[in-house]
Short mmCIF file of C-alpha atoms and ligand atoms in Angstrom, two decimals:
data_model
loop_
_atom_site.label_atom_id
_atom_site.label_comp_id
_atom_site.label_asym_id
_atom_site.label_seq_id
_atom_site.Cartn_x
_atom_site.Cartn_y
_atom_site.Cartn_z
CA MET A 1 19.84 -2.79 -7.33
CA ALA A 2 23.29 -1.22 -7.32
CA GLY A 3 24.62 2.01 -5.88
CA ALA A 4 25.22 4.91 -8.30
CA GLN A 5 25.96 8.59 -8.53
CA ALA A 6 23.70 10.70 -6.30
CA GLY A 7 20.56 11.85 -8.11
CA GLN A 8 20.67 9.11 -10.79
CA ALA A 9 17.86 6.58 -10.99
CA ALA A 10 19.02 3.02 -10.29
CA ALA A 11 18.89 0.04 -12.59
CA LEU A 12 18.02 -3.50 -11.56
CA ARG A 13 20.96 -5.76 -12.23
CA ARG A 14 21.02 -9.53 -12.15
CA GLY A 15 24.16 -10.95 -10.61
CA PRO A 16 25.61 -13.19 -7.90
CA PHE A 17 24.90 -12.21 -4.32
CA THR A 18 26.49 -13.93 -1.35
CA PHE A 19 25.49 -14.11 2.29
CA GLY A 20 27.03 -15.79 5.32
CA PRO A 21 25.98 -18.99 7.13
CA LEU A 22 22.61 -19.25 8.89
CA GLU A 23 22.80 -17.61 12.28
CA GLU A 24 20.71 -18.83 15.19
CA GLY A 25 17.09 -17.79 14.61
CA GLU A 26 17.50 -17.46 10.85
CA ALA A 27 15.89 -19.40 8.02
CA LEU A 28 17.15 -20.18 4.54
CA VAL A 29 14.26 -19.53 2.15
CA GLU A 30 13.34 -19.83 -1.48
CA PRO A 31 11.19 -16.88 -2.57
CA ILE A 32 8.19 -18.09 -4.59
CA LEU A 33 6.14 -14.97 -5.36
CA GLY A 34 6.90 -11.33 -4.70
CA SER A 35 4.54 -8.38 -4.76
CA TRP A 36 5.63 -5.33 -6.73
CA GLU A 37 5.06 -2.30 -4.51
CA ALA A 38 5.65 1.41 -4.71
CA ASN A 39 8.57 1.07 -2.26
CA ILE A 40 10.56 -0.81 -4.95
CA ASP A 41 9.74 1.97 -7.38
CA HIS A 42 10.87 4.57 -4.80
CA ALA A 43 14.13 2.66 -4.30
CA LEU A 44 14.81 2.54 -8.04
CA ALA A 45 14.03 6.23 -8.41
CA ARG A 46 16.22 6.94 -5.35
CA SER A 47 13.42 9.13 -4.09
CA PRO A 48 12.43 10.11 -1.44
CA ILE A 49 15.63 8.41 -0.20
CA ASP A 50 18.58 6.60 -1.77
CA VAL A 51 18.46 3.28 0.06
CA CYS A 52 21.98 2.21 -1.01
CA SER A 53 23.55 5.31 0.47
CA SER A 54 21.30 5.44 3.56
CA ARG A 55 22.20 1.78 4.26
CA GLY A 56 25.85 2.39 3.41
CA GLU A 57 25.82 -0.61 1.04
CA ASP A 58 26.98 -0.90 -2.57
CA ALA A 59 24.12 -3.13 -3.67
CA VAL A 60 20.74 -3.99 -2.19
CA VAL A 61 18.39 -6.93 -2.90
CA LEU A 62 14.90 -5.38 -2.95
CA GLY A 63 11.52 -7.06 -2.52
CA ASN A 64 9.98 -7.01 0.95
CA LEU A 65 6.51 -8.49 0.47
CA GLY A 66 5.83 -11.95 -0.86
CA VAL A 67 5.60 -15.68 -0.24
CA VAL A 68 8.63 -17.83 0.55
CA ARG A 69 9.24 -21.53 1.12
CA VAL A 70 11.36 -22.37 4.16
CA LEU A 71 14.29 -24.64 3.24
CA GLN A 72 16.19 -24.78 6.51
CA VAL A 73 15.91 -23.27 9.98
CA ASN A 74 18.70 -22.74 12.49
CA THR A 75 16.83 -23.08 15.78
CA ALA A 76 19.83 -24.12 17.87
CA GLY A 77 17.71 -26.99 19.23
CA ARG A 78 14.75 -24.81 20.26
CA ASP A 79 11.18 -24.92 18.92
CA ALA A 80 10.62 -22.52 16.05
CA ALA A 81 7.39 -21.03 14.77
CA VAL A 82 8.25 -22.19 11.24
CA ARG A 83 9.42 -25.51 9.86
CA GLU A 84 11.11 -26.72 6.70
CA GLY A 85 8.63 -26.79 3.85
CA ASP A 86 6.33 -24.10 5.31
CA LEU A 87 5.02 -21.45 2.94
CA CYS A 88 5.25 -18.11 4.70
CA LEU A 89 4.52 -14.41 4.24
CA LEU A 90 7.54 -12.15 4.76
CA LEU A 91 6.76 -9.41 7.29
CA PRO A 92 8.69 -6.31 6.16
CA PHE A 93 10.02 -5.11 9.51
CA GLY A 94 13.58 -3.87 10.02
CA LEU A 95 13.83 -1.69 13.10
CA LEU A 96 10.77 -1.70 15.41
CA ASP A 97 9.74 1.01 17.83
CA ARG A 98 8.74 0.14 21.39
CA TYR A 99 5.12 -0.57 20.32
CA GLY A 100 5.99 -2.93 17.46
CA TYR A 101 5.58 -0.45 14.59
CA ALA A 102 8.20 -0.26 11.83
CA GLU A 103 10.77 2.53 11.88
CA LEU A 104 12.89 0.95 9.17
CA ALA A 105 11.50 -1.41 6.53
CA TYR A 106 13.02 -4.78 5.71
CA ALA A 107 14.77 -4.95 2.30
CA TYR A 108 14.28 -1.20 1.94
CA ASP A 109 15.98 1.17 4.37
CA ALA A 110 16.94 -1.37 7.08
CA PRO A 111 20.65 -2.21 6.65
CA HIS A 112 21.84 -5.77 5.95
CA THR A 113 18.41 -7.11 5.00
CA ILE A 114 18.02 -9.30 1.90
CA GLY A 115 14.81 -9.14 -0.13
CA LEU A 116 12.91 -11.51 -2.37
CA LEU A 117 14.42 -10.60 -5.73
CA ALA A 118 16.95 -13.41 -5.25
CA LYS A 119 16.68 -17.13 -5.94
CA ARG A 120 17.60 -17.83 -2.32
CA SER A 121 17.65 -15.60 0.68
CA LYS A 122 17.92 -15.83 4.45
CA MET A 123 15.85 -14.04 7.03
CA ASP A 124 14.95 -13.84 10.71
CA VAL A 125 12.29 -16.48 11.48
CA ARG A 126 10.32 -13.86 13.47
CA LEU A 127 9.56 -12.20 10.13
CA LEU A 128 8.01 -15.34 8.65
CA LEU A 129 4.27 -15.86 9.08
CA PRO A 130 3.02 -19.26 7.88
CA ILE A 131 0.09 -19.36 5.46
CA PRO A 132 -2.66 -21.58 6.95
CA ALA A 133 -2.04 -25.15 5.75
CA ASP A 134 -5.72 -25.65 4.87
CA THR A 135 -6.20 -22.22 3.28
CA SER A 136 -9.09 -21.61 0.88
CA TYR A 137 -7.00 -19.16 -1.16
CA THR A 138 -4.33 -19.39 -3.83
CA LEU A 139 -0.71 -18.32 -3.37
CA PRO A 140 -1.11 -15.33 -5.74
CA GLN A 141 -4.05 -14.19 -3.59
CA TRP A 142 -1.91 -14.44 -0.45
CA ALA A 143 0.99 -12.65 -2.15
CA THR A 144 -1.10 -9.44 -2.18
CA TYR A 145 -1.19 -9.34 1.67
CA GLY A 146 1.09 -6.28 1.98
CA ARG A 147 -1.53 -3.88 0.65
CA TYR A 148 -4.22 -5.63 2.75
CA PHE A 149 -2.27 -5.66 6.03
CA THR A 150 -1.38 -1.97 5.52
CA ALA A 151 -5.04 -1.17 4.76
CA TRP A 152 -6.23 -3.06 7.85
CA ASP A 153 -4.04 -0.98 10.14
CA ASN A 154 -4.79 2.33 8.43
CA TRP A 155 -8.55 1.67 8.35
CA HIS A 156 -8.80 0.79 12.04
CA LYS A 157 -6.94 3.95 13.05
CA ALA A 158 -9.10 6.10 10.73
CA LEU A 159 -12.38 4.56 11.85
CA GLY A 160 -11.38 4.85 15.50
CA CYS A 161 -10.60 8.55 15.03
CA TRP A 162 -13.85 9.24 13.15
CA ARG A 163 -15.85 7.53 15.91
CA THR A 164 -14.35 9.81 18.56
CA GLN A 165 -16.40 12.67 17.08
CA VAL A 166 -19.37 11.12 15.32
CA GLY A 167 -20.47 8.70 18.07
CA ASP A 168 -22.99 6.11 17.02
CA ASP A 169 -24.27 7.67 13.76
CA ASP A 170 -25.29 5.07 11.17
CA PRO A 171 -22.34 4.55 8.73
CA ALA A 172 -24.86 4.00 5.90
CA GLU A 173 -25.38 7.78 5.95
CA HIS A 174 -21.66 8.43 5.44
CA LEU A 175 -19.30 8.22 2.49
CA VAL A 176 -15.78 6.78 2.51
CA PHE A 177 -13.92 7.86 -0.62
CA GLY A 178 -10.52 6.78 -1.96
CA TRP A 179 -8.07 7.89 -4.61
CA GLY A 180 -6.69 4.97 -6.67
CA GLY A 181 -4.47 2.10 -5.61
CA GLY A 182 -4.53 -1.39 -4.12
CA VAL A 183 -4.30 -0.19 -0.51
CA ALA A 184 -7.32 2.10 -0.99
CA PHE A 185 -9.21 -0.75 -2.70
CA ALA A 186 -8.63 -3.09 0.25
CA GLU A 187 -9.47 -0.33 2.72
CA LEU A 188 -12.75 0.56 1.03
CA LEU A 189 -13.81 -3.08 1.23
CA LEU A 190 -13.33 -2.88 5.00
CA ALA A 191 -15.34 0.36 5.04
CA LYS A 192 -18.10 -1.40 3.09
CA ARG A 193 -18.11 -4.27 5.59
CA ALA A 194 -18.46 -1.65 8.34
CA GLY A 195 -21.61 -0.38 6.58
CA PHE A 196 -20.32 2.82 4.89
CA ARG A 197 -21.10 4.02 1.38
CA VAL A 198 -17.89 3.56 -0.62
CA ALA A 199 -16.57 5.17 -3.81
CA MET A 200 -13.17 5.31 -5.44
CA THR A 201 -11.50 6.80 -8.51
CA ALA A 202 -9.82 4.80 -11.26
CA GLY A 203 -8.23 5.76 -14.55
CA SER A 204 -9.22 2.90 -16.88
CA ASP A 205 -12.35 1.03 -17.97
CA GLU A 206 -10.83 -2.22 -16.68
CA ARG A 207 -10.37 -0.82 -13.18
CA LEU A 208 -13.77 0.89 -13.13
CA ALA A 209 -15.41 -2.46 -13.97
CA PHE A 210 -13.33 -4.20 -11.28
CA LEU A 211 -14.46 -1.69 -8.65
CA ARG A 212 -18.10 -2.12 -9.62
CA GLU A 213 -17.81 -5.93 -9.51
CA ASN A 214 -16.49 -5.60 -5.97
CA GLY A 215 -19.27 -3.36 -4.72
CA ILE A 216 -17.38 -0.06 -4.81
CA GLU A 217 -18.96 2.91 -6.63
CA PRO A 218 -16.46 3.61 -9.43
CA VAL A 219 -15.56 7.20 -10.24
CA ASP A 220 -13.86 7.75 -13.58
CA ARG A 221 -11.06 10.22 -12.92
CA ARG A 222 -10.81 10.98 -16.64
CA LEU A 223 -14.00 13.04 -16.11
CA PHE A 224 -11.92 15.45 -14.01
CA PRO A 225 -8.90 15.86 -16.29
CA ASP A 226 -7.50 18.97 -14.56
CA LEU A 227 -8.19 18.02 -10.97
CA SER A 228 -4.61 17.02 -10.21
CA LEU A 229 -2.56 20.18 -9.78
CA SER A 230 0.42 20.78 -7.57
CA PRO A 231 0.33 24.17 -5.76
CA ARG A 232 3.82 24.77 -7.19
CA GLN A 233 2.35 24.66 -10.73
CA ALA A 234 -0.86 26.51 -9.87
CA GLY A 235 0.35 30.11 -9.99
CA ALA A 236 2.17 29.96 -13.31
CA ASP A 237 -0.58 29.24 -15.81
CA ARG A 238 -3.95 31.05 -15.55
CA GLU A 239 -5.69 28.92 -18.16
CA ARG A 240 -4.62 25.76 -16.45
CA LEU A 241 -5.82 27.16 -13.12
CA ALA A 242 -9.24 27.94 -14.66
CA ARG A 243 -9.52 24.39 -16.02
CA HIS A 244 -8.47 23.06 -12.63
CA ARG A 245 -11.24 25.06 -10.93
CA GLY A 246 -13.74 23.53 -13.38
CA SER A 247 -12.61 19.96 -12.61
CA LEU A 248 -12.60 20.71 -8.88
CA ALA A 249 -16.19 22.06 -9.01
CA ASP A 250 -17.31 18.93 -10.92
CA PHE A 251 -15.58 16.66 -8.43
CA LEU A 252 -17.12 18.43 -5.41
CA LYS A 253 -20.55 18.18 -7.02
CA LEU A 254 -20.06 14.44 -7.36
CA THR A 255 -18.92 13.89 -3.75
CA ASP A 256 -21.88 16.03 -2.64
CA GLU A 257 -24.27 13.79 -4.58
CA LEU A 258 -22.72 10.59 -3.25
CA SER A 259 -22.91 11.84 0.34
CA ASP A 260 -26.30 13.60 0.24
CA GLY A 261 -24.55 16.92 0.71
CA ARG A 262 -22.58 15.95 3.83
CA GLY A 263 -19.17 15.59 2.20
CA VAL A 264 -16.71 12.73 2.60
CA ALA A 265 -16.60 11.27 6.11
CA ILE A 266 -13.31 9.38 5.66
CA PHE A 267 -11.02 10.11 2.71
CA VAL A 268 -8.35 7.48 1.92
CA ASP A 269 -5.65 9.58 0.26
CA ASN A 270 -2.42 7.84 -0.68
CA ILE A 271 -1.75 10.23 -3.58
CA GLY A 272 -1.00 13.47 -1.76
CA GLU A 273 0.04 16.88 -2.98
CA PRO A 274 -1.66 17.49 -6.37
CA LEU A 275 -5.01 16.20 -5.09
CA TYR A 276 -4.82 17.60 -1.58
CA GLU A 277 -6.95 20.65 -2.28
CA ALA A 278 -9.74 18.39 -3.63
CA THR A 279 -9.30 16.01 -0.69
CA VAL A 280 -9.63 18.74 1.93
CA LYS A 281 -12.45 20.61 0.17
CA SER A 282 -14.59 17.50 -0.25
CA LEU A 283 -14.29 16.52 3.41
CA ALA A 284 -17.32 16.69 5.74
CA ARG A 285 -17.22 18.42 9.08
CA GLU A 286 -15.62 16.01 11.59
CA GLY A 287 -14.16 14.22 8.55
CA VAL A 288 -10.95 12.19 8.57
CA ILE A 289 -8.19 12.26 5.93
CA THR A 290 -6.31 9.02 6.29
CA THR A 291 -3.06 8.11 4.57
CA CYS A 292 -0.04 5.87 4.48
CA GLY A 293 1.29 7.13 1.11
CA TRP A 294 2.32 10.08 -0.98
CA LYS A 295 2.39 8.70 -4.50
CA ALA A 296 2.38 12.11 -6.21
CA GLY A 297 3.90 14.37 -3.57
CA MET A 298 4.41 14.53 0.18
CA ARG A 299 4.68 18.24 0.92
CA LEU A 300 1.27 19.49 1.94
CA SER A 301 -0.04 22.72 3.36
CA HIS A 302 -3.44 23.69 4.67
CA LEU A 303 -5.12 26.42 6.66
CA ARG A 304 -4.86 25.22 10.21
CA GLY A 305 -7.73 27.51 11.27
CA ALA A 306 -10.09 25.97 8.71
CA GLU A 307 -9.00 22.45 9.66
CA CYS A 308 -9.56 23.13 13.37
CA ILE A 309 -12.95 24.78 12.89
CA SER A 310 -14.06 21.91 10.64
CA ARG A 311 -12.73 19.46 13.25
CA HIS A 312 -10.87 17.48 10.60
CA ILE A 313 -8.64 14.70 11.87
CA HIS A 314 -5.52 13.75 9.89
CA VAL A 315 -4.37 10.14 10.29
CA ASN A 316 -0.89 9.06 9.16
CA THR A 317 0.27 5.46 9.39
CA HIS A 318 3.08 3.30 8.05
CA VAL A 319 3.06 -0.50 7.52
CA TRP A 320 1.26 -2.13 10.51
CA ARG A 321 2.14 -3.43 13.97
CA LEU A 322 4.24 -6.60 13.78
CA PRO A 323 2.36 -8.31 16.65
CA ASP A 324 -0.96 -7.77 14.75
CA SER A 325 0.21 -9.81 11.76
CA ALA A 326 -1.26 -13.20 12.74
CA GLU A 327 -4.61 -11.61 13.62
CA ILE A 328 -4.82 -9.88 10.23
CA ARG A 329 -3.89 -13.11 8.41
CA ASP A 330 -6.55 -15.03 10.35
CA PHE A 331 -9.14 -12.33 9.61
CA GLN A 332 -8.33 -12.60 5.90
CA GLU A 333 -8.67 -16.39 5.91
CA ALA A 334 -11.89 -16.41 7.95
CA SER A 335 -13.68 -13.48 6.34
CA GLY A 336 -12.64 -13.70 2.67
CA TRP A 337 -11.33 -10.12 2.74
CA MET A 338 -8.78 -11.06 0.14
CA ALA A 339 -7.72 -10.01 -3.36
CA PRO A 340 -10.26 -11.64 -5.69
CA ASN A 341 -9.05 -14.81 -7.38
CA GLY A 342 -7.59 -13.91 -10.78
CA SER A 343 -7.10 -10.22 -9.92
CA THR A 344 -3.29 -10.39 -9.89
CA THR A 345 -0.91 -9.95 -12.85
CA LEU A 346 2.16 -12.20 -12.79
CA TYR A 347 5.57 -11.53 -14.38
CA ASP A 348 8.36 -14.13 -14.63
CA PHE A 349 11.65 -13.49 -12.86
CA ASP A 350 13.31 -12.64 -16.17
CA GLN A 351 10.60 -10.07 -16.85
CA VAL A 352 11.14 -8.10 -13.65
CA PRO A 353 12.81 -5.14 -15.45
CA GLN A 354 9.73 -5.00 -17.71
CA LEU A 355 7.49 -5.12 -14.63
CA ALA A 356 9.43 -2.20 -13.12
CA GLU A 357 8.94 -0.21 -16.31
CA ASP A 358 5.24 -1.09 -16.72
CA TYR A 359 4.48 -0.20 -13.10
CA ALA A 360 6.34 3.12 -13.29
CA GLN A 361 4.44 4.01 -16.47
CA GLY A 362 1.04 3.04 -15.00
CA ARG A 363 0.56 0.33 -17.65
CA ILE A 364 -0.58 -2.50 -15.36
CA GLY A 365 -4.36 -2.97 -15.17
CA SER A 366 -4.27 -4.97 -11.92
CA TYR A 367 -3.87 -3.39 -8.49
CA PHE A 368 -1.77 -6.42 -7.57
CA PRO A 369 1.32 -6.93 -9.77
CA LEU A 370 3.40 -9.97 -8.78
CA TYR A 371 6.67 -11.55 -9.88
CA SER A 372 7.57 -15.21 -9.62
CA VAL A 373 11.04 -16.13 -8.40
CA ASN A 374 10.98 -19.93 -8.01
CA PRO A 375 8.32 -22.45 -9.06
CA LEU A 376 5.99 -23.68 -6.33
N1 NAP B 1 3.48 3.40 4.30
C1 NAP B 1 3.11 2.17 3.96
O1 NAP B 1 3.17 1.27 4.76
C2 NAP B 1 2.61 1.91 2.59
C3 NAP B 1 2.21 0.63 2.20
C4 NAP B 1 1.70 0.43 0.91
C5 NAP B 1 1.62 1.51 0.04
N2 NAP B 1 2.04 2.74 0.46
C6 NAP B 1 1.99 3.90 -0.44
O2 NAP B 1 0.66 4.18 -0.84
C7 NAP B 1 0.66 4.68 -2.17
C8 NAP B 1 -0.33 3.88 -2.99
O3 NAP B 1 0.11 2.54 -3.07
P1 NAP B 1 -0.86 1.41 -3.69
O4 NAP B 1 -0.05 0.19 -3.69
O5 NAP B 1 -2.16 1.43 -3.01
O6 NAP B 1 -1.16 1.91 -5.15
P2 NAP B 1 -0.22 2.00 -6.42
O7 NAP B 1 0.07 0.68 -7.00
O8 NAP B 1 0.94 2.87 -6.06
O9 NAP B 1 -1.20 2.75 -7.42
C9 NAP B 1 -1.67 4.02 -7.16
C10 NAP B 1 -2.77 4.36 -8.14
O10 NAP B 1 -3.19 5.69 -7.88
C11 NAP B 1 -3.69 6.26 -9.07
N3 NAP B 1 -3.03 7.56 -9.26
C12 NAP B 1 -1.72 7.79 -9.46
N4 NAP B 1 -1.50 9.11 -9.59
C13 NAP B 1 -2.69 9.72 -9.47
C14 NAP B 1 -3.12 11.07 -9.54
N5 NAP B 1 -2.26 12.08 -9.72
N6 NAP B 1 -4.42 11.32 -9.37
C15 NAP B 1 -5.29 10.32 -9.16
N7 NAP B 1 -4.95 9.03 -9.09
C16 NAP B 1 -3.66 8.74 -9.25
C17 NAP B 1 -3.40 5.29 -10.22
O11 NAP B 1 -4.60 4.53 -10.44
P3 NAP B 1 -5.68 4.96 -11.54
O12 NAP B 1 -4.91 5.40 -12.74
O13 NAP B 1 -6.49 3.74 -11.77
O14 NAP B 1 -6.46 6.08 -10.93
C18 NAP B 1 -2.34 4.36 -9.59
O15 NAP B 1 -2.37 3.07 -10.14
C19 NAP B 1 2.10 4.57 -2.68
O16 NAP B 1 2.70 5.86 -2.60
C20 NAP B 1 2.78 3.65 -1.70
O17 NAP B 1 4.14 3.95 -1.52
C21 NAP B 1 2.52 2.95 1.70
#
């Protein structure tokens, strides 16, 4: 992706990209599969930040989640955690804070980092996590790990917060609800394993069927056509506001039914602003709104008094903790908490501009769009 005038969306351009020799602690890699994520979409839209200008670079190679093959490692004679030939997951960490959480993301806003949308790349070996050699899962299944690792971290923080107020109540009495997306899907499967009732919205028959097959109560968001409304639009159009109130009442009736009148215990909301009123209003007392995303808007406002009196807890997370990566991988391998086989959609390297367009237009049925860079 190249730099451009401020405010203009960026275009993906294919071209030569050079990098220097392998430094000590770096590996030369061949990207195999990349996962298309909202952060690539944000970078192309130059919103909420322009990564070229924030990095001070003319061109940036995007793609920070995917599977690579290690071609060469410069260990300077020391043992390294990865070896030539290993297939590894790229951990998208640029700058870490003192606890191991990401402040800047690799191949996004962290300067001088090279992503997976290149035939060859080089990266710090500490960011490479080998896939188990005897894994039971396919490479496309592993290539979805970014949404799963993010969900793992967000879910554990949300559950921990909910438990501080609800003690040892049986989760089977409580509803965890999610707005659409692959992170929410993965998170609801953890909630289900923890014994909660789980439900999630989707906008197509294909996705509704997929949710049902995976044990999540599907909620067709087309039944609430005017639910999504940004507060900035709300005042201007009375008819629209009236329709919105109708969709909101229908949605609250549904969450009431699914929760036996208690409301949503934990709401996984990665959509944000236009659905925030519905999110807050459907929440139970002592409920948790948990998020790592703001797909449709990140400026939110609420009545602090109402939130305090309802004892709502708001959880905000980003990526996961680098030192937790091996544990999450091992949990995936051992437990089968993994994107179902065949649930990914794969684009060739030459089709990446089409993938960008299809994703931005919401035309991809799968929650897990992938691109292939080099053959296995
Ligand atoms: N901070 C982090 O570490 C991190 C990591 C991963 C993702 N994220 C963020 O989390 C968000 C979700 O990412 P994702 O990968 O799970 O999903 P995604 O691929 O971005 O898809 C989101 C889905 O939400 C649904 N949706 C979109 N607009 C909606 C609206 N106005 N009302 C209701 N549903 C709507 C659509 O599904 P349906 O049409 O089927 O409903 C859409 O496919 C993104 O903003 C992403 O940047 C953050």
